[in-house]
Coordinates of C-alpha atoms and ligand atoms in Angstrom, one line a residue:
X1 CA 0.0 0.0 0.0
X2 CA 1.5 3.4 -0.4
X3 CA 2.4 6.0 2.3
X4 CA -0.6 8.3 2.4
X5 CA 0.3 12.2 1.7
X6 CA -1.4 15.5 2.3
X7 CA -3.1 15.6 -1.0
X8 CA -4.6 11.8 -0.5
X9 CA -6.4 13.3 2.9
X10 CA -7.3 17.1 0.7
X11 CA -9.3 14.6 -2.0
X12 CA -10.9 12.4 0.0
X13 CA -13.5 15.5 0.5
X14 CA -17.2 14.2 -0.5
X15 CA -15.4 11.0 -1.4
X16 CA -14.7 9.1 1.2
X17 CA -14.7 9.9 5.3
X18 CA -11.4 10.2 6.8
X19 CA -10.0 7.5 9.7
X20 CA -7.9 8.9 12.3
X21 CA -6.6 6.7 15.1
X22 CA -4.5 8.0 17.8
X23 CA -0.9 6.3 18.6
X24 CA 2.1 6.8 21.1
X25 CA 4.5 4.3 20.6
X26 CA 5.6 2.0 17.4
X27 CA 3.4 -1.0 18.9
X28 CA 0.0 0.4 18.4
X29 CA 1.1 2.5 15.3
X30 CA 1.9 -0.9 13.4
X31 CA -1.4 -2.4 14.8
X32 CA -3.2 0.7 13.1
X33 CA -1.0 1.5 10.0
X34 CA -2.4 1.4 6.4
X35 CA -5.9 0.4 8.7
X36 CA -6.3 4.6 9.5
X37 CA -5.7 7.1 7.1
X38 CA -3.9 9.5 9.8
X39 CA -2.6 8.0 13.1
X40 CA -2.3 11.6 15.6
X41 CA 0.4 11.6 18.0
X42 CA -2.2 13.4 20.5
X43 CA -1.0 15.5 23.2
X44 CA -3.7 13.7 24.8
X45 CA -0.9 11.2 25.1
X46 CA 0.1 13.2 28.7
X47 CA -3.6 12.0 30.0
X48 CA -3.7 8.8 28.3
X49 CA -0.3 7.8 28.9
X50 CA 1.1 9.8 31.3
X51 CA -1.8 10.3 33.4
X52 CA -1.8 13.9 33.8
X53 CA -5.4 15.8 34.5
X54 CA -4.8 17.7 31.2
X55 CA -3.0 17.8 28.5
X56 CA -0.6 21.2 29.0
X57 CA 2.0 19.6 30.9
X58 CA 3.5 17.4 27.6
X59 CA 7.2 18.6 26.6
X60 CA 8.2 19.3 22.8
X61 CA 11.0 16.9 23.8
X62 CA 7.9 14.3 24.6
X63 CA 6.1 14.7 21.5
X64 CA 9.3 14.2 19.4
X65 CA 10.1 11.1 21.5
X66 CA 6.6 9.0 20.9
X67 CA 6.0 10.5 17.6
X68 CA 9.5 8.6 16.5
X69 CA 8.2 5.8 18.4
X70 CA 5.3 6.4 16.3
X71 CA 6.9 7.0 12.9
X72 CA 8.6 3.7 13.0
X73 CA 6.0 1.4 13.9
X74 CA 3.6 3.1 10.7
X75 CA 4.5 3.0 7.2
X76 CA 1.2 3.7 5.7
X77 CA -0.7 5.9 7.5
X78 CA -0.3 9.7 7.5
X79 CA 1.4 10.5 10.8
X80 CA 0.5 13.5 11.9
X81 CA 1.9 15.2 15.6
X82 CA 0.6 17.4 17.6
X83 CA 2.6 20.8 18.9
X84 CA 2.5 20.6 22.9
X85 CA 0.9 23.9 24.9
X86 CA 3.2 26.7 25.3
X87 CA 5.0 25.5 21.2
X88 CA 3.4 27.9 19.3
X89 CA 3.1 31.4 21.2
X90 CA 4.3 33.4 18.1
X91 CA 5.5 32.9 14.7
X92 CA 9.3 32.6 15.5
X93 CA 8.7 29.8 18.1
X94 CA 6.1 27.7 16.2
X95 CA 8.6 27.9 13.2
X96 CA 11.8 26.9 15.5
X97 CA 9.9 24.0 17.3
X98 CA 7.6 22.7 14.3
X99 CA 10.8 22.8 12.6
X100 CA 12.6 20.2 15.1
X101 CA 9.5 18.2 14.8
X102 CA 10.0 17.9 11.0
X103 CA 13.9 17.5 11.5
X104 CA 14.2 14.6 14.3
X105 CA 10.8 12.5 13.4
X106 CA 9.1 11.5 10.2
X107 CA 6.0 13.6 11.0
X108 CA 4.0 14.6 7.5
X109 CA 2.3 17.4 9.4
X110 CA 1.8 19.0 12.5
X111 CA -1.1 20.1 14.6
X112 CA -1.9 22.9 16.3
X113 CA -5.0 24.1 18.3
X114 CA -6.6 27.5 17.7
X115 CA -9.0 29.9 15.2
X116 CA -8.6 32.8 13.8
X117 CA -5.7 34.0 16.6
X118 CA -3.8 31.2 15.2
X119 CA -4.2 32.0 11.6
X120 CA -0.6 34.0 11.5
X121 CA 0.9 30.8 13.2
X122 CA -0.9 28.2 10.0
X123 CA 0.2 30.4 7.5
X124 CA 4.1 31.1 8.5
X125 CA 4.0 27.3 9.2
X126 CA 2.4 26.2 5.6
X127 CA 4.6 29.0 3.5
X128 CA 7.8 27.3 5.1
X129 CA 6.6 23.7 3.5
X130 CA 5.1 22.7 7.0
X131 CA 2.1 21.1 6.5
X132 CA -0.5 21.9 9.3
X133 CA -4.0 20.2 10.6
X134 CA -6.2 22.8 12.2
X135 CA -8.0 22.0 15.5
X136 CA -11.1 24.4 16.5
X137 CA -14.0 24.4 18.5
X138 CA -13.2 22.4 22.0
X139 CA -9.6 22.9 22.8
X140 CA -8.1 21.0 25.3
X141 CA -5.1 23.6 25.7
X142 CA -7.7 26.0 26.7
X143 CA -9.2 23.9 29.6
X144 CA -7.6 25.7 32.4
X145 CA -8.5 29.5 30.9
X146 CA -12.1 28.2 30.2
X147 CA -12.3 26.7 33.3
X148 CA -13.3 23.5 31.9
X149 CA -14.4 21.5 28.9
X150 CA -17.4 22.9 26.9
X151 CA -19.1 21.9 24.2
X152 CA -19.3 25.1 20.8
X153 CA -21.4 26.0 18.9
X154 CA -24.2 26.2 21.0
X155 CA -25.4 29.8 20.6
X156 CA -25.1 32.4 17.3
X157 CA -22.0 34.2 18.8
X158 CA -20.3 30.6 19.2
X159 CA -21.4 29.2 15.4
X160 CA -20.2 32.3 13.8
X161 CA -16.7 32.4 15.5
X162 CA -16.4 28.6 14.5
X163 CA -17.1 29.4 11.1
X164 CA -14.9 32.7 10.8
X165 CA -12.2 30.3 12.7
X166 CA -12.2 27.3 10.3
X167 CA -12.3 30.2 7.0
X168 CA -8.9 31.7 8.9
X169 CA -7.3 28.5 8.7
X170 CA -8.2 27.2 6.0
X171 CA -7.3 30.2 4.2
X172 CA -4.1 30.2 6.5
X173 CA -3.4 27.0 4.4
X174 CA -4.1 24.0 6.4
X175 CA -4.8 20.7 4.7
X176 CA -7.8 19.9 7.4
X177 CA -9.2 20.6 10.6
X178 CA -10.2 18.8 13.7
X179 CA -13.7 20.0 15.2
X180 CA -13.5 18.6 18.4
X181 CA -17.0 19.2 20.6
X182 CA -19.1 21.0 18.4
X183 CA -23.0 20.9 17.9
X184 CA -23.8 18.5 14.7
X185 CA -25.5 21.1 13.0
X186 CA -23.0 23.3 13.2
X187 CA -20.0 21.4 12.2
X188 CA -21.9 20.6 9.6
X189 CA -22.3 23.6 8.2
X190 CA -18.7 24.1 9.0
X191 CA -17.7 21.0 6.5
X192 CA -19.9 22.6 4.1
X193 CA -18.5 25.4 3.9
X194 CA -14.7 24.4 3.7
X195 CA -13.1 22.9 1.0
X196 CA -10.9 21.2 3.3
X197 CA -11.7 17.9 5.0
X198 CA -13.2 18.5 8.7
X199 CA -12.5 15.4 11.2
X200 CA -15.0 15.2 13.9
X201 CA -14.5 14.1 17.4
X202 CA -17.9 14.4 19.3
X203 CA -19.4 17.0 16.5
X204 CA -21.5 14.4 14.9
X205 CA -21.9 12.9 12.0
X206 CA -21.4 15.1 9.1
X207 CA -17.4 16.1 9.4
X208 CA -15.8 14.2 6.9
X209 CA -14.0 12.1 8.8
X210 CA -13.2 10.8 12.3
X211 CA -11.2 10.5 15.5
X212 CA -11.1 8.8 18.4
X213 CA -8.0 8.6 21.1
X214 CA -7.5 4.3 20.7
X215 CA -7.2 4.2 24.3
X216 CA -10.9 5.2 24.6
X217 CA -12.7 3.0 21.8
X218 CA -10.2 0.2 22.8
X219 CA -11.9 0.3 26.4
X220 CA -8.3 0.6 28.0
X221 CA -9.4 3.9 29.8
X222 CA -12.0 2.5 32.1
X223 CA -12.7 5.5 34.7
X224 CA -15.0 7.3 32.9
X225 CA -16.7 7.0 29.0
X226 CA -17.3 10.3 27.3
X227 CA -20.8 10.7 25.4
X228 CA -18.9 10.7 21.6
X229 CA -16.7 7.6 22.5
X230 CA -18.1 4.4 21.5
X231 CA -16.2 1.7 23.0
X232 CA -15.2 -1.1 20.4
X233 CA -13.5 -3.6 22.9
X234 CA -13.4 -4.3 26.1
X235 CA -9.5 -3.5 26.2
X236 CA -8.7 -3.0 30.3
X237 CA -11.3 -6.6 30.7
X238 CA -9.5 -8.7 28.2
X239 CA -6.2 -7.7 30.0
X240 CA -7.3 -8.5 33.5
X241 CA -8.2 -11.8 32.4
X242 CA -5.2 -12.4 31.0
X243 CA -3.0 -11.0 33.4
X244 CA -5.3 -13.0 36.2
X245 CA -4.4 -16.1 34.1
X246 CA -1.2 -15.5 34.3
X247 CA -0.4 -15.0 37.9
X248 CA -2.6 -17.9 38.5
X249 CA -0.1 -20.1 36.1
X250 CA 2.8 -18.7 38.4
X251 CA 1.3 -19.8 41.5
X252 CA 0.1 -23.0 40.5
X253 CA 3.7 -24.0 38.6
X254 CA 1.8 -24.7 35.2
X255 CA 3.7 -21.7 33.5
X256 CA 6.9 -21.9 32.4
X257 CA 5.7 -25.3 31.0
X258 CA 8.0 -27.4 29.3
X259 CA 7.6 -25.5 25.9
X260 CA 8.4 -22.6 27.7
X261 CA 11.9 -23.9 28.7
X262 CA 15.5 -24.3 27.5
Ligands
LIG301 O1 -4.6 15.0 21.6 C1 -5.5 14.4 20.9 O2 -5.6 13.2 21.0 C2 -6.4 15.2 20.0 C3 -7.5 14.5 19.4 C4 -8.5 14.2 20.5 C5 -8.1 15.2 18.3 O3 -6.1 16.3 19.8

């Protein structure tokens, strides 16, 4: 199969919906590669994987460390990385640290959160051959200056600024967008209105394409279940039985077994 670019992702608009996965290490990126069309080295990696609260604690250093993890399990699959809080505050840094991503992993693009305040960032990014996803609408590196996470695109004010943010950054020259917690009907009018792809993550079923962090769908994240995740396997269950197995083999001498020996 070949290595999916930016332009197979740009024409899969009102062709086919997009699959992205996310990924922190080579393991699960060869599970998912050439299954997903994009595999996103999330931030969400410092809750997921790290067990952080939030997702502003995760170093640059971090993201280039699993996204190389990343980048050699999958072939395939568009990897995409996302710049950590605090990476991007003006032009000059995004450029310096987007710039490391690019040089010390095999990133195709990079991601960074923000609308229309963020359209300088996409645009000195994309004119110095960096490709860039856009994420609007919830933003996780706005939890502590929101005071939580909430749901857009729940009032006129809200709809409007999503759409003026997604026109900023498409026009800023991203090749797509998350919309991450936005009401269906309006990231639907959003996709309609872009000619870039939209990916969706709990905004419903009109973006044209979809994410899910794996460790959510997979069930391994068993404390709470978000409304938008659905939960494909019963990941943290299957383990426990396993692992159960396991130590009961230790105890009981039936593991190593002969097979199992020199
Ligand atoms: O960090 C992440 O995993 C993300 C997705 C939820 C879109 O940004």
């Amino acid at each position: 199969m070949d290595k999916k670019n930016i332009n197979h992702i740009k024409q899969s608009k009102h062709k086919e919906k997009i699959s992205m996965i996310t990924a922190y290490d080579a393991l699960m990126a060869h599970i998912f590669d050439g299954m997903v069309d994009i595999i996103l080295v999330g931030d969400s990696l410092s809750m997921s994987f790290g067990g952080d609260r939030d997702t502003l604690g995760i170093s640059l250093e971090n993201m280039i460390y699993h996204t190389k993890a990343v980048c050699n399990g999958a072939k395939t699959s568009l990897v995409v990385c996302d710049m950590p809080f605090g990476s991007y505050i003006d032009k000059k840094q995004a450029i310096e640290n987007a710039t490391k991503i690019y040089k010390q992993t095999n990133a195709d693009a990079v991601k960074i959160e923000g609308g229309s305040n963020r359209a300088d960032i996409v645009q000195e990014l994309t004119q110095n051959s960096i490709a860039v996803m856009g994420h609007i609408g919830l933003m996780p590196q706005f939890v502590r200056c929101e005071g939580g996470y909430k749901v857009k695109g729940k009032n006129d004010n809200e709809r409007e600024r999503l759409l003026k943010d997604a026109k900023a950054i498409e026009e800023a020259g991203a090749f797509c967008i998350v919309l991450e917690g936005v009401k269906t009907e309006v990231a639907k009018e959003i996709s309609e209105s872009l000619d870039i792809p939209t990916i969706g993550i709990g905004a419903g079923k009109y973006t044209d394409g979809q994410v899910l962090v794996w460790s959510d769908m997979l069930g391994f994240f068993d404390e709470f279940q978000p409304k938008f995740v659905k939960k494909y396997l019963d990941g943290a269950g299957l383990i426990k039985k396993a692992v159960k197995e396991y130590v009961e083999d230790i105890k009981s001498g039936r593991f190593p077994a002969a097979e199992n020996s020199y």
